[in-house]
């Protein structure tokens, strides 16, 4: 019987506007009241999860930056895993002109000036919809306040970098960058949710490894965990658990590895599936 749920956010649990709303909030509170455990598994940062109003306040476990940081239900840190500094230095040297973001636990550094960063990222449909088109007043300035622009190489190397993101919309340039990354394949893994970006973490880190870590620490039965995801950075997690689900809007490669395809995120497919599982458990009179 399923007792624990773990879900990606963007394109999976969140609504069509990449947001948290009343339907999600009320549904999740009902699930938690019934005694189920829930884990957020996302490539977002802590600030990115906090941006989903209401979600952060719930007693849920949080895995961010594709597993590089794990938080307990009270939001205390259980695990953090940084990329080796020599690897960060190597990437800086190998990709000096790439649109890179360097993530620490609480900030984002980029060597780009603020204006150049906006110009580059506004070309990407997903970023434009999530950030520029966000209806919340002042959200763009709030989002950009997390960044340290025009960061120097030495500043970046002084910090523990948990994740590196890169964006390249031109296919030939992206292929070149990915080719350069092969020299670091023993130290990092690229688990990107979208083909236009890369998301780098330490080789040993992934959403799957983070969820396994949490399950072991909490003594959860792996067979009772259900996982949900829609993108490339969810693949390892979806293939590591028996109960795996992808919304109809998921990437085709993702839908091929899951046990069931559910309704799309704009139809609240994840929430509906969780509530269906809970209802089935009640009909079987199975205590959780």
Tab-separated table of N, CA and C in Angstrom, residues 57-217:
chain	number	residue	atom	x	y	z
A	57	UNK	N	4.912	26.413	3.473
A	57	UNK	CA	4.390	26.404	4.851
A	57	UNK	C	3.872	25.028	5.271
A	58	UNK	N	3.660	24.152	4.308
A	58	UNK	CA	3.133	22.827	4.640
A	58	UNK	C	4.225	21.933	5.229
A	59	UNK	N	3.852	20.972	6.068
A	59	UNK	CA	4.833	20.048	6.652
A	59	UNK	C	5.228	18.963	5.665
A	60	UNK	N	5.973	19.372	4.642
A	60	UNK	CA	6.431	18.427	3.617
A	60	UNK	C	7.952	18.430	3.574
A	61	UNK	N	8.529	17.317	3.188
A	61	UNK	CA	9.963	17.248	2.973
A	61	UNK	C	10.281	17.906	1.636
A	62	UNK	N	11.476	18.458	1.514
A	62	UNK	CA	11.831	19.198	0.307
A	62	UNK	C	13.207	18.766	-0.202
A	63	UNK	N	13.237	18.309	-1.443
A	63	UNK	CA	14.486	18.000	-2.139
A	63	UNK	C	14.618	19.019	-3.266
A	64	UNK	N	15.648	19.849	-3.196
A	64	UNK	CA	15.831	20.890	-4.211
A	64	UNK	C	17.142	20.679	-4.962
A	65	UNK	N	17.284	21.442	-6.050
A	65	UNK	CA	18.490	21.389	-6.882
A	65	UNK	C	18.831	19.957	-7.290
A	66	UNK	N	17.781	19.220	-7.683
A	66	UNK	CA	17.940	17.840	-8.178
A	66	UNK	C	18.627	16.908	-7.188
A	67	UNK	N	18.451	17.193	-5.903
A	67	UNK	CA	18.992	16.294	-4.883
A	67	UNK	C	20.197	16.813	-4.134
A	68	UNK	N	20.708	17.970	-4.511
A	68	UNK	CA	21.906	18.502	-3.858
A	68	UNK	C	21.623	19.026	-2.454
A	69	UNK	N	20.356	19.273	-2.144
A	69	UNK	CA	19.982	19.774	-0.827
A	69	UNK	C	18.674	19.111	-0.409
A	70	UNK	N	18.671	18.530	0.796
A	70	UNK	CA	17.491	17.844	1.321
A	70	UNK	C	17.091	18.492	2.637
A	71	UNK	N	15.805	18.866	2.740
A	71	UNK	CA	15.287	19.505	3.944
A	71	UNK	C	14.214	18.632	4.580
A	72	UNK	N	14.213	18.614	5.908
A	72	UNK	CA	13.191	17.887	6.661
A	72	UNK	C	11.884	18.675	6.646
A	73	UNK	N	10.843	18.110	7.257
A	73	UNK	CA	9.543	18.779	7.254
A	73	UNK	C	9.568	20.127	7.955
A	74	UNK	N	10.474	20.285	8.922
A	74	UNK	CA	10.597	21.580	9.594
A	74	UNK	C	11.571	22.502	8.875
A	75	UNK	N	12.032	22.066	7.703
A	75	UNK	CA	12.902	22.819	6.799
A	75	UNK	C	14.336	22.960	7.321
A	76	UNK	N	14.731	22.073	8.229
A	76	UNK	CA	16.139	21.996	8.614
A	76	UNK	C	16.873	21.135	7.580
A	77	UNK	N	18.162	21.402	7.410
A	77	UNK	CA	18.948	20.707	6.387
A	77	UNK	C	19.349	19.314	6.851
A	78	UNK	N	19.048	18.315	6.023
A	78	UNK	CA	19.440	16.932	6.302
A	78	UNK	C	20.678	16.532	5.507
A	79	UNK	N	20.823	17.137	4.324
A	79	UNK	CA	21.948	16.775	3.460
A	79	UNK	C	22.217	17.908	2.486
A	80	UNK	N	23.487	18.135	2.204
A	80	UNK	CA	23.880	19.062	1.144
A	80	UNK	C	25.130	18.504	0.484
A	81	UNK	N	25.143	18.511	-0.837
A	81	UNK	CA	26.270	17.944	-1.569
A	81	UNK	C	26.779	18.908	-2.626
A	82	UNK	N	28.018	19.347	-2.483
A	82	UNK	CA	28.598	20.338	-3.392
A	82	UNK	C	29.399	19.674	-4.510
A	83	UNK	N	29.505	20.366	-5.626
A	83	UNK	CA	30.378	19.948	-6.717
A	83	UNK	C	31.819	20.246	-6.310
A	84	UNK	N	32.737	19.360	-6.645
A	84	UNK	CA	34.141	19.570	-6.295
A	84	UNK	C	34.634	20.902	-6.867
A	85	UNK	N	35.392	21.627	-6.066
A	85	UNK	CA	35.861	22.949	-6.498
A	85	UNK	C	36.737	22.862	-7.751
A	86	UNK	N	37.533	21.829	-7.865
A	86	UNK	CA	38.366	21.694	-9.063
A	86	UNK	C	37.500	21.480	-10.298
A	87	UNK	N	36.343	20.858	-10.120
A	87	UNK	CA	35.428	20.664	-11.241
A	87	UNK	C	34.775	21.983	-11.624
A	88	UNK	N	34.372	22.761	-10.622
A	88	UNK	CA	33.793	24.078	-10.891
A	88	UNK	C	34.807	24.942	-11.641
A	89	UNK	N	36.052	24.903	-11.188
A	89	UNK	CA	37.111	25.677	-11.847
A	89	UNK	C	37.300	25.218	-13.290
A	90	UNK	N	37.268	23.911	-13.500
A	90	UNK	CA	37.432	23.373	-14.844
A	90	UNK	C	36.314	23.795	-15.775
A	91	UNK	N	35.083	23.810	-15.264
A	91	UNK	CA	33.936	24.230	-16.071
A	91	UNK	C	34.042	25.715	-16.413
A	92	UNK	N	34.463	26.520	-15.464
A	92	UNK	CA	34.663	27.945	-15.731
A	92	UNK	C	35.692	28.158	-16.840
A	93	UNK	N	36.739	27.367	-16.820
A	93	UNK	CA	37.785	27.502	-17.836
A	93	UNK	C	37.335	26.977	-19.197
A	94	UNK	N	36.573	25.890	-19.194
A	94	UNK	CA	36.176	25.252	-20.449
A	94	UNK	C	35.008	25.961	-21.133
A	95	UNK	N	34.221	26.708	-20.352
A	95	UNK	CA	33.011	27.338	-20.894
A	95	UNK	C	32.949	28.814	-20.494
A	96	UNK	N	33.937	29.598	-20.849
A	96	UNK	CA	34.031	30.984	-20.366
A	96	UNK	C	32.928	31.905	-20.866
A	97	UNK	N	32.296	31.573	-21.973
A	97	UNK	CA	31.289	32.468	-22.547
A	97	UNK	C	29.865	31.907	-22.451
A	98	UNK	N	29.688	30.833	-21.694
A	98	UNK	CA	28.368	30.214	-21.565
A	98	UNK	C	27.496	30.993	-20.579
A	99	UNK	N	26.183	30.853	-20.750
A	99	UNK	CA	25.227	31.484	-19.827
A	99	UNK	C	25.063	30.567	-18.612
A	100	UNK	N	25.933	30.720	-17.639
A	100	UNK	CA	25.960	29.817	-16.493
A	100	UNK	C	25.412	30.474	-15.231
A	101	UNK	N	24.752	29.654	-14.430
A	101	UNK	CA	24.282	30.061	-13.105
A	101	UNK	C	24.894	29.112	-12.088
A	102	UNK	N	25.472	29.660	-11.027
A	102	UNK	CA	26.113	28.865	-9.983
A	102	UNK	C	25.299	28.995	-8.696
A	103	UNK	N	24.786	27.862	-8.224
A	103	UNK	CA	23.866	27.874	-7.097
A	103	UNK	C	24.556	27.450	-5.797
A	104	UNK	N	24.422	28.274	-4.772
A	104	UNK	CA	24.783	27.868	-3.425
A	104	UNK	C	23.475	27.546	-2.705
A	105	UNK	N	23.551	27.327	-1.414
A	105	UNK	CA	22.331	27.011	-0.672
A	105	UNK	C	21.357	28.185	-0.675
A	106	UNK	N	21.872	29.412	-0.713
A	106	UNK	CA	20.981	30.566	-0.558
A	106	UNK	C	21.157	31.678	-1.584
A	107	UNK	N	21.981	31.454	-2.611
A	107	UNK	CA	22.131	32.497	-3.616
A	107	UNK	C	22.498	31.902	-4.967
A	108	UNK	N	22.405	32.747	-5.999
A	108	UNK	CA	22.752	32.353	-7.362
A	108	UNK	C	23.752	33.367	-7.901
A	109	UNK	N	24.851	32.871	-8.425
A	109	UNK	CA	25.863	33.752	-9.002
A	109	UNK	C	25.944	33.541	-10.505
A	110	UNK	N	26.147	34.622	-11.232
A	110	UNK	CA	26.386	34.543	-12.667
A	110	UNK	C	27.401	35.605	-13.041
A	111	UNK	N	28.202	35.290	-14.033
A	111	UNK	CA	29.202	36.247	-14.494
A	111	UNK	C	28.592	37.273	-15.450
A	112	UNK	N	27.348	37.056	-15.847
A	112	UNK	CA	26.663	37.970	-16.742
A	112	UNK	C	26.208	39.237	-16.014
A	113	UNK	N	26.210	40.378	-16.685
A	113	UNK	CA	25.565	41.572	-16.133
A	113	UNK	C	24.053	41.353	-16.092
A	114	UNK	N	23.357	42.065	-15.228
A	114	UNK	CA	21.916	41.904	-15.075
A	114	UNK	C	21.181	42.056	-16.411
A	115	UNK	N	21.496	43.108	-17.177
A	115	UNK	CA	20.805	43.372	-18.438
A	115	UNK	C	21.031	42.239	-19.426
A	116	UNK	N	22.260	41.765	-19.536
A	116	UNK	CA	22.592	40.687	-20.456
A	116	UNK	C	21.884	39.396	-20.045
A	117	UNK	N	21.825	39.138	-18.745
A	117	UNK	CA	21.146	37.943	-18.244
A	117	UNK	C	19.676	37.947	-18.666
A	118	UNK	N	19.004	39.061	-18.467
A	118	UNK	CA	17.592	39.160	-18.835
A	118	UNK	C	17.414	38.980	-20.343
A	119	UNK	N	18.288	39.611	-21.125
A	119	UNK	CA	18.198	39.505	-22.580
A	119	UNK	C	18.332	38.060	-23.040
A	120	UNK	N	19.257	37.330	-22.444
A	120	UNK	CA	19.487	35.940	-22.845
A	120	UNK	C	18.345	35.034	-22.418
A	121	UNK	N	17.905	35.174	-21.180
A	121	UNK	CA	16.916	34.241	-20.647
A	121	UNK	C	15.500	34.540	-21.116
A	122	UNK	N	15.215	35.778	-21.491
A	122	UNK	CA	13.877	36.094	-21.966
A	122	UNK	C	13.601	35.461	-23.331
A	123	UNK	N	14.628	34.968	-24.001
A	123	UNK	CA	14.458	34.269	-25.277
A	123	UNK	C	13.909	32.849	-25.072
A	124	UNK	N	14.001	32.366	-23.849
A	124	UNK	CA	13.587	30.998	-23.523
A	124	UNK	C	12.133	31.024	-23.059
A	125	UNK	N	11.268	30.306	-23.742
A	125	UNK	CA	9.836	30.357	-23.464
A	125	UNK	C	9.490	30.036	-22.021
A	126	UNK	N	10.123	29.009	-21.458
A	126	UNK	CA	9.784	28.580	-20.100
A	126	UNK	C	10.138	29.664	-19.088
A	127	UNK	N	11.340	30.258	-19.214
A	127	UNK	CA	11.751	31.317	-18.281
A	127	UNK	C	10.830	32.525	-18.419
A	128	UNK	N	10.498	32.856	-19.656
A	128	UNK	CA	9.645	34.019	-19.883
A	128	UNK	C	8.274	33.820	-19.236
A	129	UNK	N	7.725	32.622	-19.333
A	129	UNK	CA	6.414	32.354	-18.758
A	129	UNK	C	6.464	32.329	-17.235
A	130	UNK	N	7.519	31.729	-16.686
A	130	UNK	CA	7.624	31.596	-15.231
A	130	UNK	C	7.987	32.908	-14.540
A	131	UNK	N	8.793	33.730	-15.215
A	131	UNK	CA	9.329	34.923	-14.566
A	131	UNK	C	8.749	36.220	-15.136
A	132	UNK	N	8.962	36.453	-16.432
A	132	UNK	CA	8.515	37.721	-17.014
A	132	UNK	C	6.999	37.842	-17.056
A	133	UNK	N	6.309	36.727	-17.348
A	133	UNK	CA	4.854	36.785	-17.464
A	133	UNK	C	4.143	36.486	-16.153
A	134	UNK	N	4.889	36.329	-15.084
A	134	UNK	CA	4.280	36.046	-13.786
A	134	UNK	C	3.379	37.211	-13.379
A	135	UNK	N	2.160	36.907	-13.001
A	135	UNK	CA	1.199	37.963	-12.692
A	135	UNK	C	1.393	38.637	-11.355
A	136	UNK	N	2.264	38.082	-10.528
A	136	UNK	CA	2.472	38.651	-9.201
A	136	UNK	C	3.244	39.962	-9.303
A	137	UNK	N	2.718	41.002	-8.701
A	137	UNK	CA	3.345	42.316	-8.763
A	137	UNK	C	4.751	42.295	-8.180
A	138	UNK	N	5.707	42.805	-8.942
A	138	UNK	CA	7.083	42.891	-8.462
A	138	UNK	C	7.852	41.593	-8.487
A	139	UNK	N	7.296	40.539	-9.125
A	139	UNK	CA	7.960	39.238	-9.057
A	139	UNK	C	9.322	39.235	-9.740
A	140	UNK	N	9.436	39.942	-10.879
A	140	UNK	CA	10.707	39.951	-11.594
A	140	UNK	C	11.823	40.487	-10.703
A	141	UNK	N	11.591	41.607	-10.046
A	141	UNK	CA	12.608	42.178	-9.163
A	141	UNK	C	12.890	41.254	-7.987
A	142	UNK	N	11.840	40.611	-7.487
A	142	UNK	CA	12.014	39.658	-6.383
A	142	UNK	C	12.886	38.494	-6.830
A	143	UNK	N	12.625	37.994	-8.017
A	143	UNK	CA	13.392	36.868	-8.556
A	143	UNK	C	14.852	37.251	-8.753
A	144	UNK	N	15.087	38.403	-9.369
A	144	UNK	CA	16.450	38.824	-9.671
A	144	UNK	C	17.227	39.222	-8.417
A	145	UNK	N	16.531	39.505	-7.332
A	145	UNK	CA	17.214	39.855	-6.080
A	145	UNK	C	17.987	38.668	-5.511
A	146	UNK	N	17.697	37.462	-5.993
A	146	UNK	CA	18.404	36.270	-5.526
A	146	UNK	C	19.790	36.161	-6.159
A	147	UNK	N	20.055	36.957	-7.192
A	147	UNK	CA	21.266	36.823	-7.990
A	147	UNK	C	22.373	37.782	-7.554
A	148	UNK	N	23.587	37.295	-7.730
A	148	UNK	CA	24.769	38.149	-7.651
A	148	UNK	C	25.320	38.206	-9.068
A	149	UNK	N	25.090	39.334	-9.743
A	149	UNK	CA	25.497	39.496	-11.135
A	149	UNK	C	26.963	39.910	-11.233
A	150	UNK	N	27.544	39.643	-12.393
A	150	UNK	CA	28.942	39.979	-12.682
A	150	UNK	C	29.892	39.427	-11.611
A	151	UNK	N	29.581	38.208	-11.187
A	151	UNK	CA	30.436	37.557	-10.192
A	151	UNK	C	31.804	37.246	-10.791
A	152	UNK	N	32.824	37.347	-9.980
A	152	UNK	CA	34.181	37.045	-10.408
A	152	UNK	C	34.480	35.566	-10.188
A	153	UNK	N	35.401	35.055	-10.955
A	153	UNK	CA	35.789	33.650	-10.859
A	153	UNK	C	36.169	33.282	-9.436
A	154	UNK	N	37.006	34.128	-8.804
A	154	UNK	CA	37.461	33.833	-7.449
A	154	UNK	C	36.317	33.842	-6.431
A	155	UNK	N	35.297	34.663	-6.673
A	155	UNK	CA	34.133	34.686	-5.786
A	155	UNK	C	33.388	33.361	-5.858
A	156	UNK	N	33.215	32.872	-7.070
A	156	UNK	CA	32.498	31.609	-7.265
A	156	UNK	C	33.248	30.451	-6.619
A	157	UNK	N	34.567	30.425	-6.776
A	157	UNK	CA	35.358	29.305	-6.278
A	157	UNK	C	35.510	29.304	-4.758
A	158	UNK	N	35.202	30.403	-4.118
A	158	UNK	CA	35.265	30.450	-2.655
A	158	UNK	C	34.063	29.753	-2.017
A	159	UNK	N	32.995	29.595	-2.789
A	159	UNK	CA	31.735	29.099	-2.247
A	159	UNK	C	31.513	27.625	-2.569
A	160	UNK	N	30.655	26.987	-1.791
A	160	UNK	CA	30.244	25.622	-2.079
A	160	UNK	C	29.125	25.683	-3.115
A	161	UNK	N	29.423	25.251	-4.330
A	161	UNK	CA	28.456	25.278	-5.424
A	161	UNK	C	27.726	23.938	-5.475
A	162	UNK	N	26.417	23.982	-5.256
A	162	UNK	CA	25.629	22.756	-5.213
A	162	UNK	C	25.124	22.342	-6.595
A	163	UNK	N	24.957	23.326	-7.472
A	163	UNK	CA	24.392	23.035	-8.794
A	163	UNK	C	24.818	24.125	-9.768
A	164	UNK	N	25.016	23.739	-11.015
A	164	UNK	CA	25.327	24.693	-12.076
A	164	UNK	C	24.301	24.510	-13.183
A	165	UNK	N	23.649	25.607	-13.558
A	165	UNK	CA	22.712	25.583	-14.681
A	165	UNK	C	23.309	26.324	-15.865
A	166	UNK	N	22.946	25.913	-17.052
A	166	UNK	CA	23.368	26.611	-18.251
A	166	UNK	C	22.240	26.640	-19.263
A	167	UNK	N	22.182	27.699	-20.043
A	167	UNK	CA	21.162	27.840	-21.067
A	167	UNK	C	21.815	28.122	-22.408
A	168	UNK	N	21.414	27.376	-23.428
A	168	UNK	CA	21.871	27.655	-24.786
A	168	UNK	C	20.772	27.223	-25.755
A	169	UNK	N	20.172	28.199	-26.427
A	169	UNK	CA	19.049	27.930	-27.313
A	169	UNK	C	19.473	27.531	-28.723
A	170	UNK	N	20.725	27.821	-29.087
A	170	UNK	CA	21.216	27.472	-30.410
A	170	UNK	C	21.774	26.050	-30.389
A	171	UNK	N	21.251	25.219	-31.266
A	171	UNK	CA	21.573	23.795	-31.234
A	171	UNK	C	23.065	23.518	-31.389
A	172	UNK	N	23.730	24.173	-32.338
A	172	UNK	CA	25.153	23.921	-32.577
A	172	UNK	C	25.995	24.328	-31.372
A	173	UNK	N	25.696	25.482	-30.799
A	173	UNK	CA	26.440	25.950	-29.629
A	173	UNK	C	26.186	25.038	-28.434
A	174	UNK	N	24.933	24.579	-28.305
A	174	UNK	CA	24.602	23.683	-27.199
A	174	UNK	C	25.347	22.362	-27.332
A	175	UNK	N	25.421	21.852	-28.544
A	175	UNK	CA	26.156	20.609	-28.786
A	175	UNK	C	27.629	20.764	-28.423
A	176	UNK	N	28.187	21.928	-28.727
A	176	UNK	CA	29.590	22.193	-28.393
A	176	UNK	C	29.795	22.219	-26.890
A	177	UNK	N	28.872	22.872	-26.169
A	177	UNK	CA	28.989	22.941	-24.710
A	177	UNK	C	28.852	21.558	-24.084
A	178	UNK	N	27.910	20.785	-24.581
A	178	UNK	CA	27.728	19.432	-24.048
A	178	UNK	C	28.950	18.573	-24.315
A	179	UNK	N	29.585	18.789	-25.461
A	179	UNK	CA	30.808	18.059	-25.782
A	179	UNK	C	31.925	18.428	-24.805
A	180	UNK	N	32.016	19.699	-24.463
A	180	UNK	CA	33.034	20.136	-23.499
A	180	UNK	C	32.793	19.544	-22.115
A	181	UNK	N	31.534	19.333	-21.790
A	181	UNK	CA	31.208	18.784	-20.469
A	181	UNK	C	31.637	17.322	-20.325
A	182	UNK	N	31.886	16.647	-21.425
A	182	UNK	CA	32.268	15.235	-21.330
A	182	UNK	C	33.578	15.043	-20.577
A	183	UNK	N	34.425	16.050	-20.563
A	183	UNK	CA	35.692	15.916	-19.838
A	183	UNK	C	35.478	15.859	-18.319
A	184	UNK	N	34.272	16.192	-17.872
A	184	UNK	CA	33.984	16.174	-16.439
A	184	UNK	C	32.995	15.068	-16.070
A	185	UNK	N	32.784	14.110	-16.970
A	185	UNK	CA	31.736	13.117	-16.758
A	185	UNK	C	31.974	12.215	-15.556
A	186	UNK	N	33.192	12.144	-15.064
A	186	UNK	CA	33.445	11.337	-13.868
A	186	UNK	C	33.110	12.088	-12.582
A	187	UNK	N	32.889	13.394	-12.706
A	187	UNK	CA	32.657	14.225	-11.520
A	187	UNK	C	31.256	14.808	-11.438
A	188	UNK	N	30.573	14.936	-12.583
A	188	UNK	CA	29.260	15.562	-12.573
A	188	UNK	C	28.267	14.749	-13.374
A	189	UNK	N	26.994	15.024	-13.146
A	189	UNK	CA	25.924	14.447	-13.948
A	189	UNK	C	25.061	15.594	-14.454
A	190	UNK	N	24.623	15.478	-15.688
A	190	UNK	CA	23.748	16.480	-16.287
A	190	UNK	C	22.340	15.899	-16.357
A	191	UNK	N	21.456	16.369	-15.478
A	191	UNK	CA	20.070	15.897	-15.459
A	191	UNK	C	19.173	17.097	-15.708
A	192	UNK	N	18.949	17.392	-16.975
A	192	UNK	CA	18.189	18.589	-17.332
A	192	UNK	C	16.729	18.252	-17.611
A	193	UNK	N	15.840	19.153	-17.235
A	193	UNK	CA	14.416	18.936	-17.444
A	193	UNK	C	13.984	19.402	-18.829
A	194	UNK	N	14.849	20.189	-19.503
A	194	UNK	CA	14.511	20.743	-20.802
A	194	UNK	C	15.737	20.662	-21.702
A	195	UNK	N	15.538	20.398	-22.983
A	195	UNK	CA	16.659	20.198	-23.901
A	195	UNK	C	17.503	21.446	-24.111
A	196	UNK	N	16.988	22.608	-23.801
A	196	UNK	CA	17.733	23.849	-23.992
A	196	UNK	C	18.675	24.186	-22.846
A	197	UNK	N	18.601	23.430	-21.776
A	197	UNK	CA	19.413	23.737	-20.602
A	197	UNK	C	20.212	22.519	-20.175
A	198	UNK	N	21.220	22.755	-19.359
A	198	UNK	CA	21.852	21.655	-18.643
A	198	UNK	C	21.850	21.998	-17.165
A	199	UNK	N	21.741	20.964	-16.335
A	199	UNK	CA	21.677	21.103	-14.884
A	199	UNK	C	22.693	20.145	-14.285
A	200	UNK	N	23.754	20.691	-13.748
A	200	UNK	CA	24.882	19.890	-13.302
A	200	UNK	C	24.929	19.784	-11.783
A	201	UNK	N	25.086	18.565	-11.301
A	201	UNK	CA	25.327	18.320	-9.878
A	201	UNK	C	26.473	17.322	-9.760
A	202	UNK	N	26.925	17.111	-8.539
A	202	UNK	CA	27.947	16.098	-8.296
A	202	UNK	C	27.468	14.752	-8.817
A	203	UNK	N	28.384	13.942	-9.298
A	203	UNK	CA	28.058	12.679	-9.943
A	203	UNK	C	27.188	11.769	-9.072
A	204	UNK	N	27.363	11.831	-7.772
A	204	UNK	CA	26.647	10.919	-6.877
A	204	UNK	C	25.249	11.418	-6.524
A	205	UNK	N	24.886	12.591	-7.012
A	205	UNK	CA	23.637	13.230	-6.591
A	205	UNK	C	22.585	13.182	-7.684
A	206	UNK	N	21.355	12.872	-7.275
A	206	UNK	CA	20.210	12.881	-8.175
A	206	UNK	C	18.948	12.918	-7.324
A	207	UNK	N	17.821	13.105	-7.968
A	207	UNK	CA	16.553	13.041	-7.229
A	207	UNK	C	16.359	11.649	-6.642
A	208	UNK	N	16.765	10.627	-7.388
A	208	UNK	CA	16.620	9.254	-6.901
A	208	UNK	C	17.468	9.014	-5.664
A	209	UNK	N	18.728	9.424	-5.711
A	209	UNK	CA	19.614	9.199	-4.560
A	209	UNK	C	19.129	9.983	-3.347
A	210	UNK	N	18.606	11.185	-3.579
A	210	UNK	CA	18.107	12.001	-2.467
A	210	UNK	C	16.882	11.363	-1.830
A	211	UNK	N	15.984	10.855	-2.660
A	211	UNK	CA	14.780	10.222	-2.115
A	211	UNK	C	15.131	8.918	-1.405
A	212	UNK	N	16.110	8.191	-1.921
A	212	UNK	CA	16.578	6.973	-1.247
A	212	UNK	C	17.184	7.325	0.108
A	213	UNK	N	17.967	8.394	0.147
A	213	UNK	CA	18.565	8.855	1.401
A	213	UNK	C	17.476	9.171	2.418
A	214	UNK	N	16.472	9.912	1.985
A	214	UNK	CA	15.392	10.299	2.877
A	214	UNK	C	14.606	9.086	3.353
A	215	UNK	N	14.319	8.155	2.435
A	215	UNK	CA	13.572	6.954	2.796
A	215	UNK	C	14.328	6.111	3.814
A	216	UNK	N	15.638	5.999	3.623
A	216	UNK	CA	16.454	5.237	4.575
A	216	UNK	C	16.466	5.916	5.940
A	217	UNK	N	16.617	7.220	5.953
A	217	UNK	CA	16.668	7.963	7.210
A	217	UNK	C	15.346	7.881	7.965
